[in-house]
Amino acid sequence: MNPLSGNKQSFDAGTFVQRCIGNLFGGITSAIVMLPMALAFGVASGLGPLAGMYGAIAVGFFAALFGGTPAQISGPTGPMTVAMTAIVTIYADSLASAFTIVMLAGVIQIFLGLSRLGSFIQYTSYSVIAGFLTGIGLIIIVLHINPWLGVEVASGGVIQQVATWGNAIVNIQWQDFSVGVIALVICFFWPKKLRNYLPAPLVAMTVGTLIALFFLPDVKTIGSIPSGMPSLYTPEFQWNSFADILSPAVMIALLGSIDSLLTSLVADTKTRTRHNPNRELIGQGIGNLAAGIVGGLPGAGATMGTLTNVGAGGRSRVSGMIAALLLLGLLVWFGGIAEPVPISVLAAVLIRVGVDIIEWRYVTRLLVIRREYVVVMLITFFMTILFDLIFAVALGIIVAGIVQSRRLGGAELDSVQSIPLINFLGAKNLDEIDTEHVPVCAVNLRGRFSVGSSNMLASAIAADIVAHDVIILNFEETTDIDDSAAIALNDVVVSVREANIPLIVSGQSEEVAGVLSSLRVFDTIPDEHIVADYEEATKLARELLSQLAITEKQVS
């Protein structure tokens, strides 16, 4: 809604019907996307495809119902699966204990939300997140090379897995590998225009399964999946061993919280809304508590599912609930459809997931990003690969905090000021102004912007951009900006560009421009739209408005 307007929008039956249709299609397409992901993550965790499905259903439904990000789709994710795999390895002889950890993680997330700590979790530096995600992505890829080759998975971590590759290549199973290669090619090269209607993982799973059924009978498949309702687990632990399950539960809770809130920010930029982080954690906690009870994988906000939902028109929590209920229907009545799916096809899907998780903006720009950000990222990355996941994140946050305190100590508070420029309307007084639509908005960024302000930066701009024809981002009073704020700004820029709204950038200092260019924040902005000062920006805005007016006349 426009900031100048205080009028409440009246009920529009046509808009209501359109939203209902959008939520329905969003739920259906999200379920299609989440199906192969749930199966693949279930197999990868060592708990089996059924656990992946139960996790997608439980977390997907309850996180949508009680969460704070209406358009978000939740379910098993890469980071959560890697963490659960480690837990399953330790508690292989007592799955009840493993699922007790999932339940406890859900309770911890509910506590974090009720304590209103969700806002603080969002302040994790992006250099920490980049290192962590890159490490997780690499782990997922490494763990699924052997299944992709048709070879049994060896025990151990990343280094132990890499050590088995030579033997795996010698003993490669060509039928499994052939169908895995076909699936991987589909995952990487499926046309973008078709992905909203036919997601690449679903196409890869379908094509790979059909090839195996008709031409490659010796391919290893998922096999029989029990149908019907799940068996229920109750918490199982002794108070004298409570500390043993508390640590992995905290790991699951924090990973799920960070993963979900990152996806919430993505949803905000796509829907021009603002999520409630504390409510989101409560919803995710209830979902993970339910997942533990039914024997499902823990989950979090799923970026792929969320983007699919928004792209199909889903805007409310109804779409997430529909997706979960559809998966439940598939499992109860059509569980056999997943039995002939080849293991190597699921491995190919997960290899693509691992590639997508890696933070390529950092990896490909390490030589030009500020040295302190690179150090924080690399520390978190290597700790993720070699040691406990929660230790990696904690160490990264500590190092990032030290870096920020040294660089920004004593800095003035930052602020984002969004100003609708009413003088562009040519009106003599405010009574003549259509407050529902002001053509130009200038966003002034004052002070130093760091991880603490990155979310404010995104929410202050993204929710209001649809009310204007031209946006000006003015950096004349910006003294410094860090990687977290730059990434948040990049998401806003992408959102503005997708809305086909011209964006003008003005007044960048040499230091600010260096950070933003190192992360390619304005690579999609035409060079002529990046100007030296605010006065030049307003002149360019007038020219763009004139061009828009001429185009509208020609169309009419």
Coordinates of C-alpha atoms in Angstrom, one line a residue:
M1 CA 0.0 0.0 0.0
N2 CA 1.2 3.5 -0.8
P3 CA 2.8 5.3 2.2
L4 CA 0.8 8.5 1.5
S5 CA -2.5 6.7 1.6
G6 CA -4.5 5.9 4.7
N7 CA -7.4 4.3 2.9
K8 CA -8.3 0.7 3.4
Q9 CA -8.8 -1.4 0.4
S10 CA -12.4 -2.7 -0.1
F11 CA -13.3 -6.3 -0.7
D12 CA -12.9 -7.2 -4.4
A13 CA -14.6 -10.5 -5.4
G14 CA -12.5 -10.8 -8.6
T15 CA -9.2 -10.4 -6.7
F16 CA -10.4 -12.9 -4.0
V17 CA -11.1 -15.5 -6.7
Q18 CA -7.8 -14.9 -8.4
R19 CA -6.0 -15.3 -5.1
C20 CA -7.8 -18.6 -4.4
I21 CA -6.8 -19.9 -7.9
G22 CA -3.3 -18.7 -7.3
N23 CA -3.0 -20.5 -4.0
L24 CA -4.5 -23.7 -5.5
F25 CA -2.0 -23.8 -8.4
G26 CA 0.8 -22.7 -6.1
G27 CA 0.0 -25.6 -3.8
I28 CA -0.2 -28.1 -6.6
T29 CA 3.1 -27.1 -8.3
S30 CA 4.9 -26.9 -5.0
A31 CA 3.8 -30.4 -4.2
I32 CA 5.2 -31.5 -7.6
V33 CA 8.5 -29.9 -6.8
M34 CA 8.7 -31.2 -3.2
L35 CA 7.9 -34.8 -4.1
P36 CA 11.3 -35.8 -5.7
M37 CA 13.1 -33.6 -3.1
A38 CA 11.4 -35.4 -0.2
L39 CA 12.2 -38.8 -1.6
A40 CA 15.8 -37.9 -2.4
F41 CA 16.5 -36.3 1.0
G42 CA 14.9 -39.3 2.8
V43 CA 17.2 -41.7 1.0
A44 CA 20.2 -39.5 1.6
S45 CA 19.5 -39.3 5.3
G46 CA 19.6 -43.1 5.7
L47 CA 16.1 -43.1 7.0
G48 CA 14.5 -44.0 3.7
P49 CA 12.1 -42.2 1.3
L50 CA 9.1 -42.6 3.7
A51 CA 10.9 -40.4 6.3
G52 CA 11.4 -37.7 3.7
M53 CA 7.7 -37.8 2.7
Y54 CA 6.5 -37.7 6.3
G55 CA 8.9 -34.7 7.0
A56 CA 7.6 -32.8 4.0
I57 CA 4.0 -33.4 5.0
A58 CA 4.4 -32.6 8.7
V59 CA 6.7 -29.6 8.5
G60 CA 5.0 -28.4 5.3
F61 CA 1.5 -28.3 6.8
F62 CA 2.2 -27.0 10.3
A63 CA 4.8 -24.4 9.3
A64 CA 2.3 -23.1 6.7
L65 CA -0.5 -23.1 9.3
F66 CA 1.3 -21.5 12.2
G67 CA 4.3 -19.8 10.5
G68 CA 5.0 -16.1 9.8
T69 CA 5.7 -16.2 6.1
P70 CA 2.5 -16.8 4.2
A71 CA 3.9 -17.8 0.8
Q72 CA 6.7 -20.0 2.2
I73 CA 6.8 -23.7 1.5
S74 CA 8.6 -25.8 4.0
G75 CA 10.0 -29.4 4.0
P76 CA 13.3 -31.3 4.2
T77 CA 16.3 -29.2 2.9
G78 CA 19.9 -29.9 2.2
P79 CA 21.4 -28.5 5.4
M80 CA 18.8 -30.2 7.6
T81 CA 19.4 -33.5 5.8
V82 CA 23.2 -33.3 6.2
A83 CA 22.7 -32.7 10.0
M84 CA 20.2 -35.5 10.3
T85 CA 22.4 -37.9 8.5
A86 CA 25.1 -37.3 11.2
I87 CA 22.5 -37.9 13.9
V88 CA 21.2 -41.1 12.3
T89 CA 24.8 -42.4 12.0
I90 CA 25.2 -42.0 15.8
Y91 CA 21.8 -43.3 16.7
A92 CA 21.4 -46.0 14.1
D93 CA 20.4 -48.6 16.7
S94 CA 17.8 -46.3 18.3
L95 CA 15.7 -44.4 15.9
A96 CA 13.4 -43.4 18.7
S97 CA 16.3 -41.4 20.2
A98 CA 17.0 -39.8 16.8
F99 CA 13.4 -38.7 16.4
T100 CA 13.5 -37.5 20.0
I101 CA 16.2 -35.1 19.0
V102 CA 14.0 -33.8 16.1
M103 CA 11.1 -33.3 18.6
L104 CA 13.5 -31.4 21.0
A105 CA 14.7 -29.3 18.2
G106 CA 11.1 -28.3 17.4
V107 CA 10.6 -27.4 21.1
I108 CA 13.7 -25.2 21.0
Q109 CA 12.5 -23.4 17.9
I110 CA 9.2 -22.7 19.5
F111 CA 11.0 -21.3 22.6
L112 CA 13.2 -19.1 20.3
G113 CA 10.0 -17.8 18.7
L114 CA 8.1 -17.2 21.9
S115 CA 11.2 -15.5 23.4
R116 CA 11.2 -13.2 20.3
L117 CA 14.8 -14.2 19.4
G118 CA 13.9 -14.7 15.7
S119 CA 14.9 -11.2 14.9
F120 CA 18.4 -11.7 16.3
I121 CA 19.0 -14.9 14.3
Q122 CA 18.5 -12.9 11.1
Y123 CA 21.6 -10.8 12.0
T124 CA 24.0 -13.6 11.1
S125 CA 26.6 -12.1 8.8
Y126 CA 26.2 -13.2 5.2
S127 CA 29.9 -14.2 5.0
V128 CA 29.1 -16.8 7.6
I129 CA 26.0 -18.0 5.7
A130 CA 28.0 -18.1 2.4
G131 CA 30.7 -20.3 4.0
F132 CA 28.2 -22.5 5.6
L133 CA 26.0 -23.0 2.5
T134 CA 29.0 -23.6 0.3
G135 CA 30.3 -26.3 2.8
I136 CA 26.9 -27.9 2.9
G137 CA 26.5 -27.9 -0.9
L138 CA 29.9 -29.5 -1.3
I139 CA 29.1 -32.2 1.3
I140 CA 25.8 -33.0 -0.5
I141 CA 27.7 -33.4 -3.9
V142 CA 30.5 -35.5 -2.4
L143 CA 28.1 -37.8 -0.6
H144 CA 26.2 -38.6 -3.7
I145 CA 28.9 -39.3 -6.2
N146 CA 29.0 -43.0 -5.3
P147 CA 25.2 -43.5 -5.6
W148 CA 25.3 -41.7 -8.9
L149 CA 28.0 -44.1 -10.1
G150 CA 25.8 -47.0 -8.9
V151 CA 28.2 -48.0 -6.1
E152 CA 27.4 -48.5 -2.5
V153 CA 27.9 -45.5 -0.2
A154 CA 30.9 -45.8 2.0
S155 CA 30.9 -44.7 5.7
G156 CA 32.6 -41.6 6.9
G157 CA 32.8 -37.9 6.1
V158 CA 33.8 -35.9 3.1
I159 CA 37.5 -36.9 3.1
Q160 CA 36.7 -40.6 3.5
Q161 CA 34.1 -40.4 0.7
V162 CA 36.6 -38.8 -1.7
A163 CA 39.1 -41.5 -0.8
T164 CA 36.7 -44.2 -2.2
W165 CA 36.2 -42.5 -5.6
G166 CA 39.0 -44.4 -7.2
N167 CA 37.6 -47.8 -6.3
A168 CA 34.1 -46.6 -7.2
I169 CA 35.2 -45.6 -10.7
V170 CA 36.8 -49.0 -11.2
N171 CA 33.6 -50.8 -10.1
I172 CA 31.1 -48.4 -11.8
Q173 CA 27.7 -49.9 -12.6
W174 CA 27.0 -48.7 -16.1
Q175 CA 23.3 -49.0 -16.1
D176 CA 22.9 -47.0 -13.0
F177 CA 25.5 -44.5 -14.2
S178 CA 23.8 -44.1 -17.6
V179 CA 20.4 -43.2 -16.2
G180 CA 22.1 -41.0 -13.6
V181 CA 23.9 -39.0 -16.3
I182 CA 20.6 -38.5 -18.2
A183 CA 18.9 -37.3 -15.0
L184 CA 21.8 -34.9 -14.2
V185 CA 21.7 -33.4 -17.8
I186 CA 17.9 -32.8 -17.4
C187 CA 18.4 -31.2 -14.0
F188 CA 21.0 -28.8 -15.4
F189 CA 19.7 -28.0 -18.9
W190 CA 15.9 -28.2 -18.6
P191 CA 14.6 -25.0 -20.2
K192 CA 13.9 -22.2 -17.6
K193 CA 10.6 -21.3 -19.3
L194 CA 9.2 -24.7 -18.5
R195 CA 10.4 -25.0 -14.9
N196 CA 7.3 -23.3 -13.3
Y197 CA 5.1 -25.8 -15.0
L198 CA 7.3 -28.9 -15.1
P199 CA 10.1 -28.7 -12.5
A200 CA 13.4 -30.2 -13.6
P201 CA 13.7 -32.7 -10.7
L202 CA 10.3 -34.1 -11.5
V203 CA 11.1 -34.5 -15.2
A204 CA 14.5 -36.1 -14.3
M205 CA 12.8 -38.5 -12.0
T206 CA 10.1 -39.4 -14.5
V207 CA 12.3 -39.8 -17.5
G208 CA 15.0 -41.8 -15.5
T209 CA 12.3 -44.1 -14.1
L210 CA 10.8 -44.8 -17.5
I211 CA 14.2 -45.6 -19.0
A212 CA 15.0 -47.9 -16.2
L213 CA 11.7 -49.7 -16.4
F214 CA 11.8 -50.4 -20.1
F215 CA 15.5 -50.6 -21.0
L216 CA 17.7 -51.0 -17.9
P217 CA 16.2 -53.7 -15.7
D218 CA 19.2 -54.1 -13.4
V219 CA 19.2 -50.5 -12.1
K220 CA 19.0 -50.2 -8.3
T221 CA 15.7 -48.6 -7.3
I222 CA 14.1 -47.3 -4.1
G223 CA 12.0 -50.4 -3.7
S224 CA 9.0 -51.1 -1.7
I225 CA 7.6 -48.2 0.3
P226 CA 5.0 -48.9 3.1
S227 CA 1.7 -47.1 2.5
G228 CA -0.8 -45.8 5.0
M229 CA -0.5 -43.8 8.1
P230 CA 2.8 -43.6 10.0
S231 CA 3.8 -45.2 13.3
L232 CA 4.0 -42.6 16.1
Y233 CA 7.2 -42.1 18.2
T234 CA 7.2 -40.8 21.8
P235 CA 10.2 -39.0 23.4
E236 CA 12.7 -41.5 24.6
F237 CA 15.7 -40.3 26.8
Q238 CA 17.1 -40.6 30.3
W239 CA 17.7 -37.4 32.3
N240 CA 21.3 -38.4 32.9
S241 CA 21.9 -38.5 29.2
F242 CA 19.9 -35.4 28.3
A243 CA 23.1 -33.4 27.5
D244 CA 23.9 -36.0 24.8
I245 CA 20.8 -35.2 22.8
L246 CA 20.7 -31.5 23.6
S247 CA 23.7 -30.6 21.5
P248 CA 22.4 -32.1 18.2
A249 CA 18.9 -30.8 19.0
V250 CA 20.3 -27.3 19.3
M251 CA 22.2 -27.8 16.0
I252 CA 19.0 -28.9 14.2
A253 CA 17.0 -26.0 15.7
L254 CA 19.6 -23.3 14.8
L255 CA 20.2 -24.6 11.3
G256 CA 16.5 -24.9 10.6
S257 CA 15.9 -21.4 12.0
I258 CA 18.6 -19.8 9.9
D259 CA 17.6 -21.8 6.8
S260 CA 13.9 -20.8 7.2
L261 CA 14.5 -17.1 7.9
L262 CA 16.8 -16.8 4.8
T263 CA 14.0 -18.3 2.7
S264 CA 11.6 -15.9 4.3
L265 CA 13.7 -13.0 3.1
V266 CA 13.6 -14.4 -0.4
A267 CA 9.8 -14.7 -0.1
D268 CA 9.6 -11.1 1.1
T269 CA 11.4 -9.7 -2.0
K270 CA 9.3 -11.8 -4.3
T271 CA 5.9 -10.9 -2.8
R272 CA 6.7 -7.4 -1.5
T273 CA 5.6 -8.3 2.0
R274 CA 7.3 -8.6 5.4
H275 CA 7.4 -11.8 7.3
N276 CA 7.2 -12.2 11.1
P277 CA 10.4 -14.0 12.1
N278 CA 9.3 -15.0 15.6
R279 CA 6.0 -16.5 14.4
E280 CA 7.9 -18.2 11.6
L281 CA 10.1 -20.0 14.2
I282 CA 7.1 -21.1 16.2
G283 CA 5.5 -22.5 13.0
Q284 CA 8.8 -24.3 12.0
G285 CA 9.1 -25.6 15.6
I286 CA 5.6 -27.1 15.6
G287 CA 6.3 -28.6 12.2
N288 CA 9.6 -30.2 13.4
L289 CA 7.9 -31.4 16.6
A290 CA 5.2 -33.1 14.5
A291 CA 7.9 -34.5 12.1
G292 CA 9.7 -36.2 15.0
I293 CA 6.4 -37.7 16.3
V294 CA 5.6 -39.3 12.9
G295 CA 9.2 -40.4 12.1
G296 CA 9.9 -37.8 9.5
L297 CA 13.0 -35.7 8.5
P298 CA 13.3 -32.3 10.1
G299 CA 12.7 -29.4 7.7
A300 CA 12.9 -25.7 7.1
G301 CA 11.8 -23.2 4.6
A302 CA 12.6 -24.6 1.1
T303 CA 13.7 -22.0 -1.3
M304 CA 12.9 -24.0 -4.4
G305 CA 9.4 -24.8 -3.3
T306 CA 8.8 -21.3 -2.1
L307 CA 9.9 -19.7 -5.4
T308 CA 7.7 -22.2 -7.3
N309 CA 4.7 -21.4 -5.1
V310 CA 5.1 -17.6 -5.6
G311 CA 5.7 -18.1 -9.4
A312 CA 2.5 -20.1 -9.7
G313 CA 0.5 -17.4 -7.8
G314 CA 0.6 -18.7 -4.2
R315 CA 0.4 -15.9 -1.7
S316 CA -1.1 -17.3 1.5
R317 CA -0.5 -20.1 4.0
V318 CA -3.3 -22.0 2.2
S319 CA -0.9 -23.0 -0.7
G320 CA 1.6 -24.6 1.7
M321 CA -1.2 -26.5 3.4
I322 CA -2.5 -27.7 0.0
A323 CA 1.0 -28.9 -1.0
A324 CA 1.4 -30.9 2.2
L325 CA -2.1 -32.5 1.9
L326 CA -1.4 -33.5 -1.7
L327 CA 1.8 -35.2 -0.6
L328 CA -0.2 -37.0 2.1
G329 CA -2.7 -38.2 -0.5
L330 CA 0.0 -39.4 -2.8
L331 CA 1.6 -41.4 0.1
V332 CA -1.6 -42.9 1.4
W333 CA -3.2 -43.9 -1.9
F334 CA -0.4 -43.9 -4.5
G335 CA 2.8 -44.8 -2.5
G336 CA 3.8 -47.3 -5.1
I337 CA 4.6 -44.7 -7.7
A338 CA 8.0 -44.0 -6.1
E339 CA 9.1 -47.7 -5.9
P340 CA 10.7 -47.9 -9.4
V341 CA 12.6 -44.7 -9.1
P342 CA 16.4 -45.3 -9.6
I343 CA 18.8 -44.4 -6.7
S344 CA 21.2 -42.9 -9.2
V345 CA 18.4 -40.5 -10.4
L346 CA 17.8 -39.3 -6.9
A347 CA 21.6 -38.9 -6.5
A348 CA 21.6 -36.7 -9.7
V349 CA 18.8 -34.6 -8.3
L350 CA 20.7 -34.0 -5.0
I351 CA 24.0 -33.3 -6.9
R352 CA 22.1 -30.5 -8.6
V353 CA 20.7 -29.3 -5.2
G354 CA 24.2 -29.2 -3.9
V355 CA 25.4 -27.1 -6.8
D356 CA 22.5 -24.7 -6.2
I357 CA 23.2 -24.4 -2.5
I358 CA 26.8 -23.3 -3.0
E359 CA 27.1 -19.5 -2.7
W360 CA 28.6 -18.8 -6.1
R361 CA 28.5 -15.0 -5.8
Y362 CA 31.2 -15.4 -3.1
V363 CA 33.1 -18.3 -4.6
T364 CA 33.6 -16.7 -8.0
R365 CA 34.5 -13.3 -6.6
L366 CA 36.9 -14.2 -3.7
L367 CA 39.7 -12.2 -5.3
V368 CA 37.8 -8.9 -5.3
I369 CA 35.6 -9.2 -2.2
R370 CA 37.0 -7.5 1.0
R371 CA 39.6 -9.6 2.7
E372 CA 37.8 -9.8 6.0
Y373 CA 34.7 -11.2 4.4
V374 CA 36.7 -13.9 2.6
V375 CA 38.4 -14.9 5.8
V376 CA 35.1 -15.3 7.7
M377 CA 33.6 -17.3 4.8
L378 CA 36.6 -19.6 4.5
I379 CA 36.8 -20.3 8.2
T380 CA 33.1 -21.2 8.3
F381 CA 33.5 -23.3 5.1
F382 CA 36.4 -25.4 6.3
M383 CA 34.8 -25.9 9.8
T384 CA 31.6 -27.1 8.1
I385 CA 33.5 -29.6 6.0
L386 CA 35.8 -30.9 8.8
F387 CA 33.9 -30.5 12.0
D388 CA 30.5 -30.1 13.7
L389 CA 28.0 -27.9 11.8
I390 CA 26.9 -25.9 14.8
F391 CA 30.5 -25.3 15.8
A392 CA 31.2 -24.0 12.3
V393 CA 28.4 -21.5 12.4
A394 CA 29.1 -20.4 16.0
L395 CA 32.8 -19.8 15.1
G396 CA 31.9 -17.9 12.0
I397 CA 29.5 -15.7 13.9
I398 CA 32.1 -14.9 16.5
V399 CA 34.8 -14.0 13.9
A400 CA 32.3 -12.0 11.9
G401 CA 31.3 -10.1 15.1
I402 CA 34.9 -9.3 15.8
V403 CA 35.4 -8.0 12.3
Q404 CA 32.2 -5.9 12.4
S405 CA 33.1 -4.4 15.8
R406 CA 36.5 -3.4 14.6
R407 CA 35.2 -1.8 11.4
L408 CA 32.0 -0.2 12.6
G409 CA 32.9 0.7 16.2
G410 CA 31.5 4.1 17.1
A411 CA 29.6 4.4 13.8
E412 CA 26.5 6.4 13.5
L413 CA 23.2 4.6 13.3
D414 CA 22.0 3.7 9.8
S415 CA 18.6 4.6 8.4
V416 CA 16.6 4.0 5.2
Q417 CA 14.3 6.9 4.2
S418 CA 11.8 6.2 1.4
I419 CA 10.4 9.5 0.0
P420 CA 7.6 9.6 -2.6
L421 CA 8.6 12.5 -4.9
I422 CA 5.2 14.3 -5.3
N423 CA 6.8 17.2 -7.2
F424 CA 7.0 15.0 -10.3
L425 CA 3.2 15.1 -10.5
G426 CA 3.1 18.7 -11.4
A427 CA 0.2 19.3 -8.9
K428 CA -0.2 22.7 -7.2
N429 CA -1.4 21.2 -3.9
L430 CA -1.8 17.9 -2.1
D431 CA -5.5 17.7 -2.8
E432 CA -4.8 17.2 -6.5
I433 CA -2.5 14.2 -5.9
D434 CA -3.6 10.7 -6.5
T435 CA -2.1 9.2 -3.3
E436 CA -2.6 5.7 -4.6
H437 CA 0.1 6.2 -7.2
V438 CA 3.2 8.4 -6.9
P439 CA 5.4 8.0 -9.9
V440 CA 8.9 8.4 -8.4
C441 CA 10.3 7.3 -5.1
A442 CA 13.8 8.2 -3.8
V443 CA 15.3 5.9 -1.2
N444 CA 18.1 7.6 0.8
L445 CA 20.5 5.3 2.6
R446 CA 22.3 7.2 5.4
G447 CA 25.2 6.0 7.5
R448 CA 26.9 2.6 7.7
F449 CA 25.0 -0.5 6.6
S450 CA 26.0 -3.9 8.1
V451 CA 24.4 -7.2 8.9
G452 CA 22.2 -5.6 11.6
S453 CA 20.5 -3.4 9.0
S454 CA 20.4 -5.8 6.0
N455 CA 16.9 -7.1 6.7
M456 CA 15.6 -3.6 7.5
L457 CA 17.1 -2.5 4.1
A458 CA 15.2 -5.2 2.2
S459 CA 11.9 -4.7 4.0
A460 CA 11.9 -0.9 3.8
I461 CA 12.3 -1.0 0.1
A462 CA 10.8 -4.2 -1.3
A463 CA 7.3 -3.8 0.2
D464 CA 6.7 -0.4 -1.5
I465 CA 8.3 -0.6 -4.9
V466 CA 5.0 -1.6 -6.8
A467 CA 3.6 1.8 -5.9
H468 CA 6.0 3.7 -8.2
D469 CA 7.1 3.9 -11.8
V470 CA 10.7 4.8 -11.1
I471 CA 12.9 4.1 -8.1
I472 CA 16.0 6.1 -7.1
L473 CA 18.6 4.6 -4.7
N474 CA 20.6 7.5 -3.4
F475 CA 24.0 6.6 -1.7
E476 CA 25.3 10.2 -1.2
E477 CA 25.0 9.9 2.6
T478 CA 26.2 6.2 2.8
T479 CA 29.5 6.0 4.5
D480 CA 30.0 2.2 4.4
I481 CA 28.2 -1.0 3.4
D482 CA 29.1 -4.6 4.2
D483 CA 28.5 -7.9 2.4
S484 CA 25.2 -8.7 4.2
A485 CA 23.7 -5.4 3.4
A486 CA 25.0 -5.7 -0.2
I487 CA 23.3 -9.1 -0.7
A488 CA 20.0 -7.8 0.8
L489 CA 20.2 -4.9 -1.6
N490 CA 20.9 -7.3 -4.5
D491 CA 17.7 -9.1 -3.7
V492 CA 15.8 -5.8 -3.8
V493 CA 17.4 -4.9 -7.2
V494 CA 16.3 -8.3 -8.6
S495 CA 12.8 -7.7 -7.3
V496 CA 12.6 -4.3 -8.9
R497 CA 13.9 -5.5 -12.2
E498 CA 11.4 -8.4 -12.2
A499 CA 8.6 -5.8 -11.7
N500 CA 9.9 -4.0 -14.8
I501 CA 10.4 -0.8 -12.8
P502 CA 13.4 1.4 -13.9
L503 CA 16.0 1.8 -11.2
I504 CA 18.4 4.7 -10.9
V505 CA 21.5 4.5 -8.7
S506 CA 23.2 7.8 -7.6
G507 CA 26.0 9.1 -5.4
Q508 CA 28.1 6.0 -4.7
S509 CA 31.4 6.7 -3.0
E510 CA 34.5 4.8 -4.2
E511 CA 34.4 2.5 -1.2
V512 CA 30.7 1.8 -1.4
A513 CA 30.9 1.2 -5.1
G514 CA 33.8 -1.2 -4.6
V515 CA 31.8 -3.4 -2.2
L516 CA 28.6 -3.4 -4.4
S517 CA 30.6 -4.1 -7.6
S518 CA 32.5 -6.9 -6.0
L519 CA 29.2 -8.7 -5.4
R520 CA 27.8 -7.6 -8.8
V521 CA 24.8 -6.0 -7.1
F522 CA 24.1 -3.6 -10.0
D523 CA 25.3 -5.8 -12.9
T524 CA 21.7 -5.9 -14.3
I525 CA 21.3 -2.1 -14.2
P526 CA 22.1 -0.2 -17.4
D527 CA 25.3 1.9 -17.1
E528 CA 23.4 5.1 -18.0
H529 CA 21.2 4.5 -14.9
I530 CA 24.2 4.7 -12.6
V531 CA 24.8 8.5 -12.1
A532 CA 27.1 10.7 -10.0
D533 CA 24.7 12.6 -7.8
Y534 CA 21.1 13.0 -6.8
E535 CA 20.4 16.0 -9.0
E536 CA 21.4 14.0 -12.1
A537 CA 19.2 11.1 -10.9
T538 CA 16.1 13.3 -10.7
K539 CA 16.8 14.6 -14.3
L540 CA 17.0 11.0 -15.5
A541 CA 13.8 10.1 -13.7
R542 CA 12.0 12.9 -15.6
E543 CA 13.3 11.5 -18.9
L544 CA 12.2 8.0 -18.0
L545 CA 8.7 9.2 -17.0
S546 CA 8.4 11.0 -20.3
Q547 CA 9.4 7.8 -22.2
L548 CA 6.8 5.8 -20.2
A549 CA 4.1 8.4 -20.9
I550 CA 4.9 8.2 -24.7
T551 CA 4.8 4.4 -24.6
E552 CA 1.4 4.4 -22.8
K553 CA -0.1 6.7 -25.4
Q554 CA 1.2 4.6 -28.2
V555 CA -0.3 1.5 -26.6
S556 CA -3.7 3.2 -26.0

